[in-house]
C-alpha cells in the first residue's frame, strides 16, 4: 500500500512516515497544499493522511480539489483543529476519518 502524508511539521511527518514504513507500507511526504494539488497526491496514493493547516493551500482546499475532480482515495485528516464545526467542515469536504493532534502513533 502507498500512503501519502501531507504535513508541514517535519517532526509529525517523520513520526507518521516511520510508523507507516514499519507497518510494511511505502510512503511519500508532501509539505504543502499547493504541491499536493499540483502533484495530484491524492490521486496517486492508496490512502492519504492530510493536515488541514498547510502552507500555500489548506488541507481543505486540497481535499475539495481532489473530490471535485472525482478522486475517491480515502483521506484521514490529521489536524490540531478539533472543534465540532471543524470536524463537520472536514467531513463535508470529503474526509473519511478525522484525527485530532496530539495523537498516539
mmCIF file of N, CA, C and O in Angstrom:
data_model
loop_
_atom_site.group_PDB
_atom_site.id
_atom_site.type_symbol
_atom_site.label_atom_id
_atom_site.label_comp_id
_atom_site.label_asym_id
_atom_site.label_seq_id
_atom_site.Cartn_x
_atom_site.Cartn_y
_atom_site.Cartn_z
ATOM 1 N N UNK A 1 0.851 -1.168 0.000
ATOM 2 C CA UNK A 1 0.000 0.000 0.000
ATOM 3 C C UNK A 1 0.900 1.236 0.000
ATOM 4 O O UNK A 1 1.919 1.272 0.680
ATOM 5 N N UNK A 2 0.486 2.247 -0.746
ATOM 6 C CA UNK A 2 1.225 3.508 -0.774
ATOM 7 C C UNK A 2 0.429 4.572 -0.016
ATOM 8 O O UNK A 2 -0.721 4.856 -0.362
ATOM 9 N N UNK A 3 1.064 5.138 1.022
ATOM 10 C CA UNK A 3 0.446 6.154 1.860
ATOM 11 C C UNK A 3 1.124 7.486 1.585
ATOM 12 O O UNK A 3 2.352 7.575 1.612
ATOM 13 N N UNK A 4 0.341 8.516 1.324
ATOM 14 C CA UNK A 4 0.892 9.867 1.208
ATOM 15 C C UNK A 4 0.567 10.628 2.483
ATOM 16 O O UNK A 4 -0.558 10.580 2.981
ATOM 17 N N UNK A 5 1.572 11.323 2.981
ATOM 18 C CA UNK A 5 1.426 12.126 4.182
ATOM 19 C C UNK A 5 1.615 13.574 3.768
ATOM 20 O O UNK A 5 2.688 13.963 3.298
ATOM 21 N N UNK A 6 0.556 14.363 3.902
ATOM 22 C CA UNK A 6 0.609 15.781 3.551
ATOM 23 C C UNK A 6 0.627 16.545 4.872
ATOM 24 O O UNK A 6 -0.411 16.745 5.497
ATOM 25 N N UNK A 7 1.822 16.932 5.288
ATOM 26 C CA UNK A 7 2.045 17.502 6.617
ATOM 27 C C UNK A 7 3.248 18.434 6.568
ATOM 28 O O UNK A 7 4.306 18.038 6.078
ATOM 29 N N UNK A 8 3.087 19.657 7.070
ATOM 30 C CA UNK A 8 4.187 20.615 7.033
ATOM 31 C C UNK A 8 5.101 20.547 8.251
ATOM 32 O O UNK A 8 6.216 21.056 8.215
ATOM 33 N N UNK A 9 4.681 19.918 9.327
ATOM 34 C CA UNK A 9 5.521 19.788 10.511
ATOM 35 C C UNK A 9 6.445 18.585 10.305
ATOM 36 O O UNK A 9 5.984 17.432 10.264
ATOM 37 N N UNK A 10 7.770 18.824 10.200
ATOM 38 C CA UNK A 10 8.680 17.719 9.898
ATOM 39 C C UNK A 10 8.727 16.639 10.978
ATOM 40 O O UNK A 10 8.930 15.467 10.665
ATOM 41 N N UNK A 11 8.508 17.003 12.222
ATOM 42 C CA UNK A 11 8.519 16.014 13.310
ATOM 43 C C UNK A 11 7.327 15.066 13.168
ATOM 44 O O UNK A 11 7.472 13.843 13.276
ATOM 45 N N UNK A 12 6.159 15.621 12.918
ATOM 46 C CA UNK A 12 4.957 14.790 12.753
ATOM 47 C C UNK A 12 5.063 13.960 11.487
ATOM 48 O O UNK A 12 4.746 12.764 11.484
ATOM 49 N N UNK A 13 5.515 14.573 10.391
ATOM 50 C CA UNK A 13 5.660 13.835 9.131
ATOM 51 C C UNK A 13 6.608 12.655 9.303
ATOM 52 O O UNK A 13 6.335 11.545 8.829
ATOM 53 N N UNK A 14 7.717 12.868 10.008
ATOM 54 C CA UNK A 14 8.675 11.782 10.220
ATOM 55 C C UNK A 14 8.081 10.685 11.095
ATOM 56 O O UNK A 14 8.247 9.492 10.813
ATOM 57 N N UNK A 15 7.375 11.051 12.166
ATOM 58 C CA UNK A 15 6.776 10.049 13.051
ATOM 59 C C UNK A 15 5.752 9.192 12.310
ATOM 60 O O UNK A 15 5.750 7.960 12.431
ATOM 61 N N UNK A 16 4.891 9.838 11.537
ATOM 62 C CA UNK A 16 3.866 9.094 10.802
ATOM 63 C C UNK A 16 4.503 8.244 9.713
ATOM 64 O O UNK A 16 4.154 7.064 9.543
ATOM 65 N N UNK A 17 5.458 8.804 8.971
ATOM 66 C CA UNK A 17 6.094 8.034 7.894
ATOM 67 C C UNK A 17 6.875 6.841 8.457
ATOM 68 O O UNK A 17 6.881 5.763 7.863
ATOM 69 N N UNK A 18 7.517 7.014 9.608
ATOM 70 C CA UNK A 18 8.224 5.893 10.244
ATOM 71 C C UNK A 18 7.246 4.787 10.613
ATOM 72 O O UNK A 18 7.500 3.601 10.352
ATOM 73 N N UNK A 19 6.117 5.142 11.195
ATOM 74 C CA UNK A 19 5.106 4.144 11.563
ATOM 75 C C UNK A 19 4.564 3.427 10.327
ATOM 76 O O UNK A 19 4.365 2.209 10.345
ATOM 77 N N UNK A 20 4.340 4.172 9.263
ATOM 78 C CA UNK A 20 3.826 3.578 8.016
ATOM 79 C C UNK A 20 4.841 2.591 7.446
ATOM 80 O O UNK A 20 4.490 1.463 7.069
ATOM 81 N N UNK A 21 6.098 2.991 7.412
ATOM 82 C CA UNK A 21 7.139 2.105 6.867
ATOM 83 C C UNK A 21 7.340 0.870 7.745
ATOM 84 O O UNK A 21 7.530 -0.242 7.227
ATOM 85 N N UNK A 22 7.293 1.064 9.069
ATOM 86 C CA UNK A 22 7.429 -0.080 9.978
ATOM 87 C C UNK A 22 6.275 -1.064 9.835
ATOM 88 O O UNK A 22 6.423 -2.248 10.120
ATOM 89 N N UNK A 23 5.136 -0.570 9.376
ATOM 90 C CA UNK A 23 3.984 -1.447 9.131
ATOM 91 C C UNK A 23 4.084 -2.139 7.771
ATOM 92 O O UNK A 23 3.198 -2.903 7.392
ATOM 93 N N UNK A 24 5.156 -1.840 7.028
ATOM 94 C CA UNK A 24 5.390 -2.526 5.760
ATOM 95 C C UNK A 24 4.858 -1.831 4.530
ATOM 96 O O UNK A 24 4.751 -2.449 3.472
ATOM 97 N N UNK A 25 4.542 -0.557 4.646
ATOM 98 C CA UNK A 25 3.984 0.175 3.510
ATOM 99 C C UNK A 25 4.974 1.216 2.995
ATOM 100 O O UNK A 25 5.874 1.648 3.712
ATOM 101 N N UNK A 26 4.769 1.644 1.774
ATOM 102 C CA UNK A 26 5.551 2.727 1.188
ATOM 103 C C UNK A 26 4.883 4.039 1.535
ATOM 104 O O UNK A 26 3.661 4.086 1.731
ATOM 105 N N UNK A 27 5.673 5.107 1.585
ATOM 106 C CA UNK A 27 5.030 6.398 1.814
ATOM 107 C C UNK A 27 5.820 7.524 1.170
ATOM 108 O O UNK A 27 7.013 7.406 0.894
ATOM 109 N N UNK A 28 5.086 8.585 0.916
ATOM 110 C CA UNK A 28 5.627 9.812 0.365
ATOM 111 C C UNK A 28 5.155 10.940 1.256
ATOM 112 O O UNK A 28 3.998 10.954 1.678
ATOM 113 N N UNK A 29 6.037 11.900 1.521
ATOM 114 C CA UNK A 29 5.665 13.069 2.317
ATOM 115 C C UNK A 29 5.633 14.304 1.425
ATOM 116 O O UNK A 29 6.526 14.508 0.593
ATOM 117 N N UNK A 30 4.620 15.111 1.614
ATOM 118 C CA UNK A 30 4.449 16.375 0.900
ATOM 119 C C UNK A 30 4.244 17.442 1.960
ATOM 120 O O UNK A 30 3.448 17.253 2.882
ATOM 121 N N UNK A 31 4.948 18.585 1.828
ATOM 122 C CA UNK A 31 4.966 19.567 2.900
ATOM 123 C C UNK A 31 4.033 20.765 2.714
ATOM 124 O O UNK A 31 3.929 21.593 3.608
ATOM 125 N N UNK A 32 3.341 20.863 1.579
ATOM 126 C CA UNK A 32 2.420 21.992 1.411
ATOM 127 C C UNK A 32 1.261 21.603 0.502
ATOM 128 O O UNK A 32 1.357 20.675 -0.300
ATOM 129 N N UNK A 33 0.174 22.335 0.660
ATOM 130 C CA UNK A 33 -1.042 22.021 -0.075
ATOM 131 C C UNK A 33 -0.946 22.234 -1.568
ATOM 132 O O UNK A 33 -1.483 21.451 -2.351
ATOM 133 N N UNK A 34 -0.251 23.274 -1.979
ATOM 134 C CA UNK A 34 -0.127 23.549 -3.415
ATOM 135 C C UNK A 34 0.590 22.399 -4.125
ATOM 136 O O UNK A 34 0.181 21.981 -5.206
ATOM 137 N N UNK A 35 1.649 21.879 -3.512
ATOM 138 C CA UNK A 35 2.358 20.738 -4.110
ATOM 139 C C UNK A 35 1.465 19.506 -4.159
ATOM 140 O O UNK A 35 1.500 18.747 -5.124
ATOM 141 N N UNK A 36 0.668 19.306 -3.121
ATOM 142 C CA UNK A 36 -0.240 18.151 -3.098
ATOM 143 C C UNK A 36 -1.251 18.234 -4.235
ATOM 144 O O UNK A 36 -1.560 17.221 -4.870
ATOM 145 N N UNK A 37 -1.750 19.439 -4.510
ATOM 146 C CA UNK A 37 -2.699 19.618 -5.613
ATOM 147 C C UNK A 37 -1.984 19.441 -6.948
ATOM 148 O O UNK A 37 -2.429 18.684 -7.813
ATOM 149 N N UNK A 38 -0.865 20.130 -7.107
ATOM 150 C CA UNK A 38 -0.126 20.100 -8.366
ATOM 151 C C UNK A 38 0.332 18.687 -8.713
ATOM 152 O O UNK A 38 0.242 18.253 -9.859
ATOM 153 N N UNK A 39 0.840 17.958 -7.703
ATOM 154 C CA UNK A 39 1.370 16.619 -7.941
ATOM 155 C C UNK A 39 0.299 15.529 -7.932
ATOM 156 O O UNK A 39 0.618 14.356 -8.068
ATOM 157 N N UNK A 40 -0.955 15.952 -7.738
ATOM 158 C CA UNK A 40 -2.083 15.012 -7.708
ATOM 159 C C UNK A 40 -1.830 13.903 -6.691
ATOM 160 O O UNK A 40 -2.061 12.721 -6.939
ATOM 161 N N UNK A 41 -1.385 14.323 -5.510
ATOM 162 C CA UNK A 41 -1.018 13.396 -4.448
ATOM 163 C C UNK A 41 -2.160 12.453 -4.079
ATOM 164 O O UNK A 41 -1.948 11.253 -3.909
ATOM 165 N N UNK A 42 -3.373 12.971 -3.968
ATOM 166 C CA UNK A 42 -4.495 12.121 -3.575
ATOM 167 C C UNK A 42 -4.807 11.079 -4.641
ATOM 168 O O UNK A 42 -5.245 9.981 -4.338
ATOM 169 N N UNK A 43 -4.545 11.429 -5.900
ATOM 170 C CA UNK A 43 -4.849 10.524 -6.997
ATOM 171 C C UNK A 43 -3.829 9.379 -7.077
ATOM 172 O O UNK A 43 -4.143 8.288 -7.532
ATOM 173 N N UNK A 44 -2.603 9.634 -6.620
ATOM 174 C CA UNK A 44 -1.534 8.653 -6.789
ATOM 175 C C UNK A 44 -1.277 7.805 -5.539
ATOM 176 O O UNK A 44 -0.254 7.139 -5.458
ATOM 177 N N UNK A 45 -2.195 7.817 -4.585
ATOM 178 C CA UNK A 45 -1.997 7.116 -3.316
ATOM 179 C C UNK A 45 -3.138 6.139 -3.059
ATOM 180 O O UNK A 45 -4.225 6.288 -3.594
ATOM 181 N N UNK A 46 -2.856 5.169 -2.211
ATOM 182 C CA UNK A 46 -3.915 4.260 -1.771
ATOM 183 C C UNK A 46 -4.697 4.866 -0.611
ATOM 184 O O UNK A 46 -5.871 4.561 -0.426
ATOM 185 N N UNK A 47 -4.012 5.698 0.185
ATOM 186 C CA UNK A 47 -4.642 6.411 1.298
ATOM 187 C C UNK A 47 -3.787 7.639 1.598
ATOM 188 O O UNK A 47 -2.591 7.653 1.334
ATOM 189 N N UNK A 48 -4.421 8.679 2.133
ATOM 190 C CA UNK A 48 -3.723 9.933 2.424
ATOM 191 C C UNK A 48 -3.981 10.344 3.865
ATOM 192 O O UNK A 48 -5.118 10.273 4.342
ATOM 193 N N UNK A 49 -2.920 10.778 4.533
ATOM 194 C CA UNK A 49 -3.012 11.413 5.846
ATOM 195 C C UNK A 49 -2.793 12.899 5.572
ATOM 196 O O UNK A 49 -1.738 13.288 5.076
ATOM 197 N N UNK A 50 -3.800 13.723 5.873
ATOM 198 C CA UNK A 50 -3.810 15.115 5.434
ATOM 199 C C UNK A 50 -3.987 16.088 6.585
ATOM 200 O O UNK A 50 -4.995 16.049 7.286
ATOM 201 N N UNK A 51 -2.997 16.966 6.756
ATOM 202 C CA UNK A 51 -3.115 18.056 7.717
ATOM 203 C C UNK A 51 -4.008 19.133 7.095
ATOM 204 O O UNK A 51 -4.063 19.270 5.870
ATOM 205 N N UNK A 52 -4.701 19.888 7.912
ATOM 206 C CA UNK A 52 -5.551 20.964 7.383
ATOM 207 C C UNK A 52 -4.826 22.299 7.299
ATOM 208 O O UNK A 52 -5.061 23.076 6.378
ATOM 209 N N UNK A 53 -3.951 22.568 8.250
ATOM 210 C CA UNK A 53 -3.269 23.865 8.287
ATOM 211 C C UNK A 53 -1.919 23.756 7.590
ATOM 212 O O UNK A 53 -0.878 23.576 8.220
ATOM 213 N N UNK A 54 -1.967 23.851 6.275
ATOM 214 C CA UNK A 54 -0.784 23.722 5.432
ATOM 215 C C UNK A 54 -0.435 25.059 4.796
ATOM 216 O O UNK A 54 -1.325 25.872 4.537
ATOM 217 N N UNK A 55 0.833 25.273 4.489
ATOM 218 C CA UNK A 55 1.191 26.473 3.734
ATOM 219 C C UNK A 55 0.781 26.330 2.266
ATOM 220 O O UNK A 55 0.650 25.222 1.760
ATOM 221 N N UNK A 56 0.567 27.466 1.627
ATOM 222 C CA UNK A 56 0.326 27.600 0.183
ATOM 223 C C UNK A 56 -1.034 27.109 -0.299
ATOM 224 O O UNK A 56 -1.492 27.547 -1.327
ATOM 225 N N UNK A 57 -1.678 26.231 0.389
ATOM 226 C CA UNK A 57 -3.074 25.829 0.137
ATOM 227 C C UNK A 57 -3.463 24.950 1.317
ATOM 228 O O UNK A 57 -2.715 24.057 1.700
ATOM 229 N N UNK A 58 -4.613 25.214 1.890
ATOM 230 C CA UNK A 58 -5.020 24.452 3.076
ATOM 231 C C UNK A 58 -5.367 23.012 2.710
ATOM 232 O O UNK A 58 -5.640 22.686 1.553
ATOM 233 N N UNK A 59 -5.367 22.176 3.728
ATOM 234 C CA UNK A 59 -5.769 20.796 3.518
ATOM 235 C C UNK A 59 -7.197 20.684 3.004
ATOM 236 O O UNK A 59 -7.516 19.807 2.201
ATOM 237 N N UNK A 60 -8.061 21.599 3.454
ATOM 238 C CA UNK A 60 -9.435 21.593 2.943
ATOM 239 C C UNK A 60 -9.461 21.911 1.455
ATOM 240 O O UNK A 60 -10.238 21.315 0.700
ATOM 241 N N UNK A 61 -8.606 22.828 1.012
ATOM 242 C CA UNK A 61 -8.533 23.136 -0.423
ATOM 243 C C UNK A 61 -8.046 21.924 -1.205
ATOM 244 O O UNK A 61 -8.568 21.622 -2.285
ATOM 245 N N UNK A 62 -7.050 21.237 -0.666
ATOM 246 C CA UNK A 62 -6.533 20.015 -1.305
ATOM 247 C C UNK A 62 -7.638 18.979 -1.423
ATOM 248 O O UNK A 62 -7.878 18.401 -2.488
ATOM 249 N N UNK A 63 -8.335 18.765 -0.333
ATOM 250 C CA UNK A 63 -9.396 17.760 -0.283
ATOM 251 C C UNK A 63 -10.538 18.113 -1.226
ATOM 252 O O UNK A 63 -11.007 17.268 -1.994
ATOM 253 N N UNK A 64 -10.976 19.348 -1.191
ATOM 254 C CA UNK A 64 -12.074 19.770 -2.082
ATOM 255 C C UNK A 64 -11.684 19.656 -3.552
ATOM 256 O O UNK A 64 -12.492 19.220 -4.390
ATOM 257 N N UNK A 65 -10.453 20.043 -3.889
ATOM 258 C CA UNK A 65 -9.999 19.947 -5.280
ATOM 259 C C UNK A 65 -10.008 18.496 -5.744
ATOM 260 O O UNK A 65 -10.450 18.196 -6.864
ATOM 261 N N UNK A 66 -9.533 17.614 -4.893
ATOM 262 C CA UNK A 66 -9.499 16.196 -5.259
ATOM 263 C C UNK A 66 -10.905 15.625 -5.414
ATOM 264 O O UNK A 66 -11.205 14.928 -6.383
ATOM 265 N N UNK A 67 -11.773 15.921 -4.465
ATOM 266 C CA UNK A 67 -13.139 15.390 -4.535
ATOM 267 C C UNK A 67 -13.896 15.961 -5.733
ATOM 268 O O UNK A 67 -14.646 15.243 -6.394
ATOM 269 N N UNK A 68 -13.675 17.233 -6.040
ATOM 270 C CA UNK A 68 -14.309 17.851 -7.217
ATOM 271 C C UNK A 68 -13.843 17.169 -8.503
ATOM 272 O O UNK A 68 -14.616 17.020 -9.452
ATOM 273 N N UNK A 69 -12.577 16.726 -8.506
ATOM 274 C CA UNK A 69 -12.031 16.036 -9.675
ATOM 275 C C UNK A 69 -12.433 14.564 -9.721
ATOM 276 O O UNK A 69 -12.046 13.839 -10.630
ATOM 277 N N UNK A 70 -13.202 14.122 -8.735
ATOM 278 C CA UNK A 70 -13.683 12.744 -8.728
ATOM 279 C C UNK A 70 -12.763 11.752 -8.039
ATOM 280 O O UNK A 70 -12.993 10.543 -8.108
ATOM 281 N N UNK A 71 -11.735 12.238 -7.365
ATOM 282 C CA UNK A 71 -10.802 11.344 -6.670
ATOM 283 C C UNK A 71 -11.478 10.803 -5.417
ATOM 284 O O UNK A 71 -11.968 11.566 -4.594
ATOM 285 N N UNK A 72 -11.494 9.484 -5.269
ATOM 286 C CA UNK A 72 -12.161 8.843 -4.137
ATOM 287 C C UNK A 72 -11.174 8.203 -3.154
ATOM 288 O O UNK A 72 -11.572 7.419 -2.296
ATOM 289 N N UNK A 73 -9.908 8.501 -3.265
ATOM 290 C CA UNK A 73 -8.898 7.967 -2.354
ATOM 291 C C UNK A 73 -9.292 8.270 -0.914
ATOM 292 O O UNK A 73 -9.649 9.412 -0.599
ATOM 293 N N UNK A 74 -9.231 7.282 -0.023
ATOM 294 C CA UNK A 74 -9.554 7.546 1.384
ATOM 295 C C UNK A 74 -8.587 8.574 1.991
ATOM 296 O O UNK A 74 -7.381 8.522 1.740
ATOM 297 N N UNK A 75 -9.143 9.480 2.791
ATOM 298 C CA UNK A 75 -8.352 10.537 3.413
ATOM 299 C C UNK A 75 -8.631 10.570 4.910
ATOM 300 O O UNK A 75 -9.784 10.645 5.330
ATOM 301 N N UNK A 76 -7.550 10.506 5.688
ATOM 302 C CA UNK A 76 -7.626 10.686 7.129
ATOM 303 C C UNK A 76 -7.080 12.078 7.420
ATOM 304 O O UNK A 76 -5.914 12.362 7.143
ATOM 305 N N UNK A 77 -7.908 12.950 7.938
ATOM 306 C CA UNK A 77 -7.465 14.282 8.332
ATOM 307 C C UNK A 77 -6.756 14.151 9.674
ATOM 308 O O UNK A 77 -7.254 13.505 10.594
ATOM 309 N N UNK A 78 -5.570 14.757 9.757
ATOM 310 C CA UNK A 78 -4.785 14.781 10.984
ATOM 311 C C UNK A 78 -4.470 16.240 11.274
ATOM 312 O O UNK A 78 -3.691 16.861 10.560
ATOM 313 N N UNK A 79 -5.125 16.813 12.292
ATOM 314 C CA UNK A 79 -5.060 18.253 12.481
ATOM 315 C C UNK A 79 -5.199 18.657 13.943
ATOM 316 O O UNK A 79 -5.692 17.886 14.762
ATOM 317 N N UNK A 80 -4.793 19.873 14.227
ATOM 318 C CA UNK A 80 -4.992 20.452 15.560
ATOM 319 C C UNK A 80 -6.383 21.059 15.690
ATOM 320 O O UNK A 80 -6.811 21.403 16.790
ATOM 321 N N UNK A 81 -7.094 21.193 14.593
ATOM 322 C CA UNK A 81 -8.432 21.784 14.604
ATOM 323 C C UNK A 81 -9.447 20.716 15.022
ATOM 324 O O UNK A 81 -9.846 19.884 14.220
ATOM 325 N N UNK A 82 -9.867 20.781 16.303
ATOM 326 C CA UNK A 82 -10.675 19.702 16.832
ATOM 327 C C UNK A 82 -12.070 20.048 17.298
ATOM 328 O O UNK A 82 -12.722 19.234 17.938
ATOM 329 N N UNK A 83 -12.568 21.241 16.954
ATOM 330 C CA UNK A 83 -13.926 21.567 17.374
ATOM 331 C C UNK A 83 -14.933 20.815 16.514
ATOM 332 O O UNK A 83 -14.609 20.343 15.422
ATOM 333 N N UNK A 84 -16.142 20.722 16.992
ATOM 334 C CA UNK A 84 -17.184 20.043 16.220
ATOM 335 C C UNK A 84 -17.385 20.718 14.862
ATOM 336 O O UNK A 84 -17.447 20.026 13.834
ATOM 337 N N UNK A 85 -17.459 22.069 14.778
ATOM 338 C CA UNK A 85 -17.590 22.685 13.455
ATOM 339 C C UNK A 85 -16.406 22.369 12.530
ATOM 340 O O UNK A 85 -16.595 22.174 11.323
ATOM 341 N N UNK A 86 -15.195 22.292 13.093
ATOM 342 C CA UNK A 86 -14.033 21.927 12.271
ATOM 343 C C UNK A 86 -14.191 20.522 11.707
ATOM 344 O O UNK A 86 -13.939 20.280 10.524
ATOM 345 N N UNK A 87 -14.603 19.603 12.555
ATOM 346 C CA UNK A 87 -14.781 18.218 12.113
ATOM 347 C C UNK A 87 -15.868 18.113 11.050
ATOM 348 O O UNK A 87 -15.701 17.419 10.041
ATOM 349 N N UNK A 88 -16.966 18.812 11.271
ATOM 350 C CA UNK A 88 -18.046 18.799 10.273
ATOM 351 C C UNK A 88 -17.556 19.345 8.937
ATOM 352 O O UNK A 88 -17.870 18.784 7.884
ATOM 353 N N UNK A 89 -16.785 20.426 8.983
ATOM 354 C CA UNK A 89 -16.248 21.003 7.746
ATOM 355 C C UNK A 89 -15.343 19.999 7.033
ATOM 356 O O UNK A 89 -15.393 19.864 5.811
ATOM 357 N N UNK A 90 -14.529 19.275 7.803
ATOM 358 C CA UNK A 90 -13.652 18.271 7.207
ATOM 359 C C UNK A 90 -14.427 17.136 6.552
ATOM 360 O O UNK A 90 -14.135 16.735 5.422
ATOM 361 N N UNK A 91 -15.437 16.632 7.251
ATOM 362 C CA UNK A 91 -16.246 15.558 6.675
ATOM 363 C C UNK A 91 -17.055 16.040 5.469
ATOM 364 O O UNK A 91 -17.187 15.327 4.476
ATOM 365 N N UNK A 92 -17.573 17.257 5.544
ATOM 366 C CA UNK A 92 -18.323 17.806 4.404
ATOM 367 C C UNK A 92 -17.431 18.014 3.186
ATOM 368 O O UNK A 92 -17.891 17.922 2.049
ATOM 369 N N UNK A 93 -16.136 18.277 3.421
ATOM 370 C CA UNK A 93 -15.199 18.443 2.315
ATOM 371 C C UNK A 93 -14.808 17.108 1.693
ATOM 372 O O UNK A 93 -14.247 17.068 0.604
ATOM 373 N N UNK A 94 -15.097 16.009 2.400
ATOM 374 C CA UNK A 94 -14.822 14.696 1.838
ATOM 375 C C UNK A 94 -13.886 13.812 2.625
ATOM 376 O O UNK A 94 -13.463 12.768 2.138
ATOM 377 N N UNK A 95 -13.537 14.196 3.862
ATOM 378 C CA UNK A 95 -12.679 13.347 4.688
ATOM 379 C C UNK A 95 -13.387 12.046 5.032
ATOM 380 O O UNK A 95 -14.609 12.026 5.199
ATOM 381 N N UNK A 96 -12.611 10.986 5.148
ATOM 382 C CA UNK A 96 -13.160 9.692 5.536
ATOM 383 C C UNK A 96 -13.024 9.449 7.031
ATOM 384 O O UNK A 96 -13.792 8.684 7.615
ATOM 385 N N UNK A 97 -12.031 10.082 7.641
ATOM 386 C CA UNK A 97 -11.855 9.998 9.082
ATOM 387 C C UNK A 97 -11.147 11.268 9.532
ATOM 388 O O UNK A 97 -10.595 12.001 8.717
ATOM 389 N N UNK A 98 -11.149 11.521 10.844
ATOM 390 C CA UNK A 98 -10.667 12.795 11.379
ATOM 391 C C UNK A 98 -9.983 12.519 12.710
ATOM 392 O O UNK A 98 -10.617 12.012 13.629
ATOM 393 N N UNK A 99 -8.681 12.804 12.792
ATOM 394 C CA UNK A 99 -7.902 12.569 13.997
ATOM 395 C C UNK A 99 -7.310 13.885 14.464
ATOM 396 O O UNK A 99 -6.678 14.598 13.681
ATOM 397 N N UNK A 100 -7.496 14.204 15.742
ATOM 398 C CA UNK A 100 -7.038 15.483 16.286
ATOM 399 C C UNK A 100 -5.678 15.311 16.966
ATOM 400 O O UNK A 100 -5.458 14.345 17.706
ATOM 401 N N UNK A 101 -4.782 16.257 16.691
ATOM 402 C CA UNK A 101 -3.484 16.303 17.369
ATOM 403 C C UNK A 101 -3.688 16.880 18.758
ATOM 404 O O UNK A 101 -4.527 17.741 18.926
ATOM 405 N N UNK A 102 -2.928 16.461 19.743
ATOM 406 C CA UNK A 102 -1.922 15.403 19.701
ATOM 407 C C UNK A 102 -2.592 14.030 19.620
ATOM 408 O O UNK A 102 -3.730 13.854 20.015
ATOM 409 N N UNK A 103 -1.825 13.088 19.120
ATOM 410 C CA UNK A 103 -2.349 11.747 18.897
ATOM 411 C C UNK A 103 -1.256 10.740 19.231
ATOM 412 O O UNK A 103 -0.091 11.083 19.338
ATOM 413 N N UNK A 104 -1.629 9.495 19.397
ATOM 414 C CA UNK A 104 -0.663 8.418 19.628
ATOM 415 C C UNK A 104 -0.503 7.645 18.341
ATOM 416 O O UNK A 104 -1.481 7.326 17.673
ATOM 417 N N UNK A 105 0.736 7.383 17.976
ATOM 418 C CA UNK A 105 1.003 6.609 16.770
ATOM 419 C C UNK A 105 0.402 5.224 16.936
ATOM 420 O O UNK A 105 -0.192 4.673 16.097
#
